[in-house]
PDB file of C-alpha atoms in Angstrom:
ATOM      1  CA  MET A 243     -78.720  -7.388-147.271  1.00 82.00           C
ATOM      2  CA  ILE A 244     -79.792 -10.584-145.582  1.00 85.00           C
ATOM      3  CA  LYS A 245     -79.300 -12.449-148.864  1.00 80.00           C
ATOM      4  CA  THR A 246     -75.788 -11.579-149.141  1.00 83.00           C
ATOM      5  CA  ILE A 247     -74.920 -12.221-145.458  1.00 82.00           C
ATOM      6  CA  SER A 248     -76.450 -15.682-145.608  1.00 80.00           C
ATOM      7  CA  ILE A 249     -74.498 -16.385-148.954  1.00 83.00           C
ATOM      8  CA  PHE A 250     -71.336 -15.087-147.285  1.00 78.00           C
ATOM      9  CA  LEU A 251     -72.133 -17.350-144.054  1.00 77.00           C
ATOM     10  CA  ALA A 252     -72.764 -20.334-146.384  1.00 80.00           C
ATOM     11  CA  GLY A 253     -69.528 -19.848-148.128  1.00 81.00           C
ATOM     12  CA  CYS A 254     -67.584 -19.553-145.022  1.00 77.00           C
ATOM     13  CA  LEU A 255     -69.003 -22.880-143.762  1.00 78.00           C
ATOM     14  CA  VAL A 256     -68.399 -24.782-147.079  1.00 80.00           C
ATOM     15  CA  GLY A 257     -64.888 -23.450-146.959  1.00 73.00           C
ATOM     16  CA  ILE A 258     -64.140 -24.694-143.360  1.00 74.00           C
ATOM     17  CA  ALA A 259     -65.888 -27.944-144.281  1.00 68.00           C
ATOM     18  CA  ALA A 260     -63.707 -28.342-147.177  1.00 66.00           C
ATOM     19  CA  THR A 261     -60.490 -27.352-145.238  1.00 66.00           C
ATOM     20  CA  VAL A 262     -61.254 -30.012-142.528  1.00 62.00           C
ATOM     21  CA  ILE A 263     -62.059 -32.632-144.941  1.00 67.00           C
ATOM     22  CA  ALA A 264     -58.799 -31.980-146.894  1.00 59.00           C
ATOM     23  CA  VAL A 265     -56.567 -32.043-143.714  1.00 58.00           C
ATOM     24  CA  PHE A 266     -58.028 -34.773-141.374  1.00 59.00           C
ATOM     25  CA  MET A 267     -59.863 -37.192-143.974  1.00 59.00           C
ATOM     26  CA  LEU A 268     -57.251 -36.862-147.090  1.00 59.00           C
ATOM     27  CA  GLY A 269     -54.092 -35.952-144.985  1.00 54.00           C
ATOM     28  CA  ILE A 270     -53.450 -33.104-147.230  1.00 56.00           C
ATOM     29  CA  GLY A 271     -51.032 -30.651-145.349  1.00 50.00           C
ATOM     30  CA  LEU A 272     -50.148 -32.870-142.483  1.00 48.00           C
ATOM     31  CA  PRO A 273     -46.403 -33.700-142.214  1.00 47.00           C
ATOM     32  CA  ASP A 274     -44.954 -37.047-142.953  1.00 50.00           C
ATOM     33  CA  GLN A 275     -44.168 -38.682-139.824  1.00 46.00           C
ATOM     34  CA  ASP A 276     -42.176 -41.848-141.258  1.00 52.00           C
ATOM     35  CA  GLU A 277     -38.774 -40.390-140.062  1.00 81.00           C
ATOM     36  CA  ILE A 278     -35.920 -41.216-137.764  1.00 87.00           C
ATOM     37  CA  LEU A 279     -35.012 -38.684-134.954  1.00 89.00           C
ATOM     38  CA  TRP A 280     -31.393 -39.428-134.175  1.00 91.00           C
ATOM     39  CA  PHE A 281     -30.018 -38.972-130.845  1.00 92.00           C
ATOM     40  CA  ASN A 282     -26.809 -36.727-130.356  1.00 92.00           C
ATOM     41  CA  GLN A 283     -24.975 -39.384-128.403  1.00 90.00           C
ATOM     42  CA  GLU A 284     -25.629 -43.039-128.084  1.00 86.00           C
ATOM     43  CA  GLY A 285     -28.042 -44.419-125.539  1.00 89.00           C
ATOM     44  CA  THR A 286     -28.110 -47.398-123.326  1.00 92.00           C
ATOM     45  CA  CYS A 287     -28.227 -50.995-124.476  1.00 93.00           C
ATOM     46  CA  ILE A 288     -31.675 -52.286-125.158  1.00 92.00           C
ATOM     47  CA  THR A 289     -30.940 -55.854-125.391  1.00 92.00           C
ATOM     48  CA  ARG A 290     -27.898 -58.496-125.867  1.00 93.00           C
ATOM     49  CA  ALA A 291     -30.320 -61.077-127.019  1.00 92.00           C
ATOM     50  CA  ASN A 292     -30.030 -62.191-130.762  1.00 93.00           C
ATOM     51  CA  LEU A 293     -32.801 -60.625-132.787  1.00 93.00           C
ATOM     52  CA  LYS A 294     -35.540 -61.759-135.390  1.00 93.00           C
ATOM     53  CA  VAL A 295     -36.766 -59.775-138.200  1.00 92.00           C
ATOM     54  CA  PHE A 296     -40.482 -59.097-138.443  1.00 89.00           C
ATOM     55  CA  LYS A 297     -40.669 -56.846-141.237  1.00 89.00           C
ATOM     56  CA  THR A 298     -38.101 -55.562-143.851  1.00 89.00           C
ATOM     57  CA  LEU A 299     -38.225 -51.849-144.456  1.00 86.00           C
ATOM     58  CA  ALA A 300     -35.217 -51.442-146.707  1.00 85.00           C
ATOM     59  CA  PRO A 301     -32.206 -53.669-147.572  1.00 84.00           C
ATOM     60  CA  ASP A 302     -30.420 -52.245-144.541  1.00 85.00           C
ATOM     61  CA  ARG A 303     -33.440 -51.471-142.105  1.00 89.00           C
ATOM     62  CA  ALA A 304     -35.948 -54.016-140.465  1.00 91.00           C
ATOM     63  CA  LEU A 305     -38.070 -53.897-137.636  1.00 92.00           C
ATOM     64  CA  VAL A 306     -36.840 -56.777-135.147  1.00 92.00           C
ATOM     65  CA  GLY A 307     -37.547 -58.155-131.863  1.00 91.00           C
ATOM     66  CA  GLU A 308     -35.632 -60.546-129.478  1.00 91.00           C
ATOM     67  CA  GLU A 309     -35.645 -63.829-130.765  1.00 89.00           C
ATOM     68  CA  ASP A 310     -36.792 -65.928-127.908  1.00 86.00           C
ATOM     69  CA  ASP A 311     -39.667 -63.167-127.210  1.00 80.00           C
ATOM     70  CA  GLN A 312     -42.881 -65.300-127.958  1.00 72.00           C
ATOM     71  CA  LEU A 313     -45.333 -62.772-126.132  1.00 71.00           C
ATOM     72  CA  LEU A 314     -43.694 -59.563-127.403  1.00 70.00           C
ATOM     73  CA  ASP A 315     -42.700 -58.452-124.042  1.00 76.00           C
ATOM     74  CA  ALA A 316     -39.327 -56.991-125.254  1.00 79.00           C
ATOM     75  CA  PRO A 317     -39.735 -53.662-127.530  1.00 86.00           C
ATOM     76  CA  ILE A 318     -40.059 -53.794-131.007  1.00 90.00           C
ATOM     77  CA  MET A 319     -36.769 -52.017-132.539  1.00 93.00           C
ATOM     78  CA  LEU A 320     -35.873 -50.711-135.985  1.00 94.00           C
ATOM     79  CA  LEU A 321     -32.401 -52.194-136.813  1.00 93.00           C
ATOM     80  CA  ILE A 322     -30.117 -50.272-139.089  1.00 90.00           C
ATOM     81  CA  SER A 323     -27.147 -52.314-140.095  1.00 84.00           C
ATOM     82  CA  ASP A 324     -24.359 -51.543-142.643  1.00 75.00           C
ATOM     83  CA  ASP A 325     -23.021 -55.286-142.220  1.00 75.00           C
ATOM     84  CA  VAL A 326     -26.025 -57.171-143.274  1.00 70.00           C
ATOM     85  CA  PRO A 327     -26.582 -56.237-146.959  1.00 72.00           C
ATOM     86  CA  ASN A 328     -30.378 -57.572-147.318  1.00 84.00           C
ATOM     87  CA  PHE A 329     -32.629 -58.475-144.372  1.00 88.00           C
ATOM     88  CA  TYR A 330     -35.358 -60.705-144.998  1.00 88.00           C
ATOM     89  CA  ASP A 331     -38.494 -61.626-142.935  1.00 87.00           C
ATOM     90  CA  GLU A 332     -37.845 -64.218-139.934  1.00 90.00           C
ATOM     91  CA  GLN A 333     -34.082 -63.825-140.122  1.00 91.00           C
ATOM     92  CA  ILE A 334     -32.238 -64.305-137.191  1.00 92.00           C
ATOM     93  CA  ILE A 335     -29.442 -61.715-136.447  1.00 91.00           C
ATOM     94  CA  GLN A 336     -26.795 -63.139-134.132  1.00 91.00           C
ATOM     95  CA  VAL A 337     -25.471 -60.456-131.733  1.00 91.00           C
ATOM     96  CA  PRO A 338     -21.916 -61.219-130.918  1.00 92.00           C
ATOM     97  CA  LEU A 339     -20.528 -61.671-127.252  1.00 93.00           C
ATOM     98  CA  GLY A 340     -19.875 -58.250-125.850  1.00 92.00           C
ATOM     99  CA  PHE A 341     -22.035 -56.314-128.309  1.00 93.00           C
ATOM    100  CA  CYS A 342     -25.596 -55.089-127.762  1.00 93.00           C
ATOM    101  CA  ALA A 343     -28.441 -53.453-129.638  1.00 92.00           C
ATOM    102  CA  LYS A 344     -27.672 -49.755-128.743  1.00 94.00           C
ATOM    103  CA  HIS A 345     -30.501 -47.069-128.681  1.00 94.00           C
ATOM    104  CA  VAL A 346     -29.360 -44.566-131.123  1.00 94.00           C
ATOM    105  CA  GLY A 347     -32.808 -42.846-132.160  1.00 94.00           C
ATOM    106  CA  ASN A 348     -36.462 -43.149-132.613  1.00 94.00           C
ATOM    107  CA  PHE A 349     -38.322 -44.095-135.641  1.00 93.00           C
ATOM    108  CA  ASN A 350     -41.714 -42.805-136.017  1.00 88.00           C
ATOM    109  CA  TYR A 351     -44.164 -44.446-138.709  1.00 81.00           C
ATOM    110  CA  LYS A 352     -47.849 -44.718-139.783  1.00 80.00           C
ATOM    111  CA  THR A 353     -49.937 -47.831-138.719  1.00 78.00           C
ATOM    112  CA  LYS A 354     -52.518 -49.392-140.860  1.00 80.00           C
ATOM    113  CA  ASP A 355     -55.275 -47.554-138.810  1.00 84.00           C
ATOM    114  CA  ASP A 356     -53.800 -44.157-139.644  1.00 76.00           C
ATOM    115  CA  GLY A 357     -52.090 -43.924-136.226  1.00 83.00           C
ATOM    116  CA  PHE A 358     -48.573 -43.340-135.416  1.00 84.00           C
ATOM    117  CA  LYS A 359     -46.056 -45.603-133.777  1.00 86.00           C
ATOM    118  CA  THR A 360     -42.634 -44.670-132.288  1.00 90.00           C
ATOM    119  CA  VAL A 361     -39.945 -47.359-131.882  1.00 93.00           C
ATOM    120  CA  PRO A 362     -36.407 -47.259-130.880  1.00 95.00           C
ATOM    121  CA  VAL A 363     -33.657 -47.168-133.548  1.00 94.00           C
ATOM    122  CA  VAL A 364     -30.699 -49.373-132.769  1.00 94.00           C
ATOM    123  CA  HIS A 365     -27.166 -50.455-133.818  1.00 92.00           C
ATOM    124  CA  ILE A 366     -25.488 -53.356-132.832  1.00 91.00           C
ATOM    125  CA  LYS A 367     -22.295 -52.036-131.121  1.00 89.00           C
ATOM    126  CA  GLN A 368     -19.917 -52.758-128.251  1.00 84.00           C
TER     127      GLN A 368
END
């Protein structure tokens, strides 16, 4: 009887350990967090300054910051644009007079250290 109970408990412990390893170490079963949460209505203007591309994520998507922000005090943003066919690193995006980078959503992505970061999604609009 004791042998049966000890085998059962050992099996439970192995099952729990395998589940913990699969979920937390290998990421199996966790939702993919690389997604955009769109707002129902446009938000406020984040900046009117020209933007500089840090990293291109897709032909129409890039992580940008203000062009003159040397210390990264201003927020990093995800710019989505239909007007610019292909973004490239270090590109300067001119924000026309009367336009601004308008907050239209939030972008969640996984960092190199397996953390998650959220940045505002912007469109250049009046």
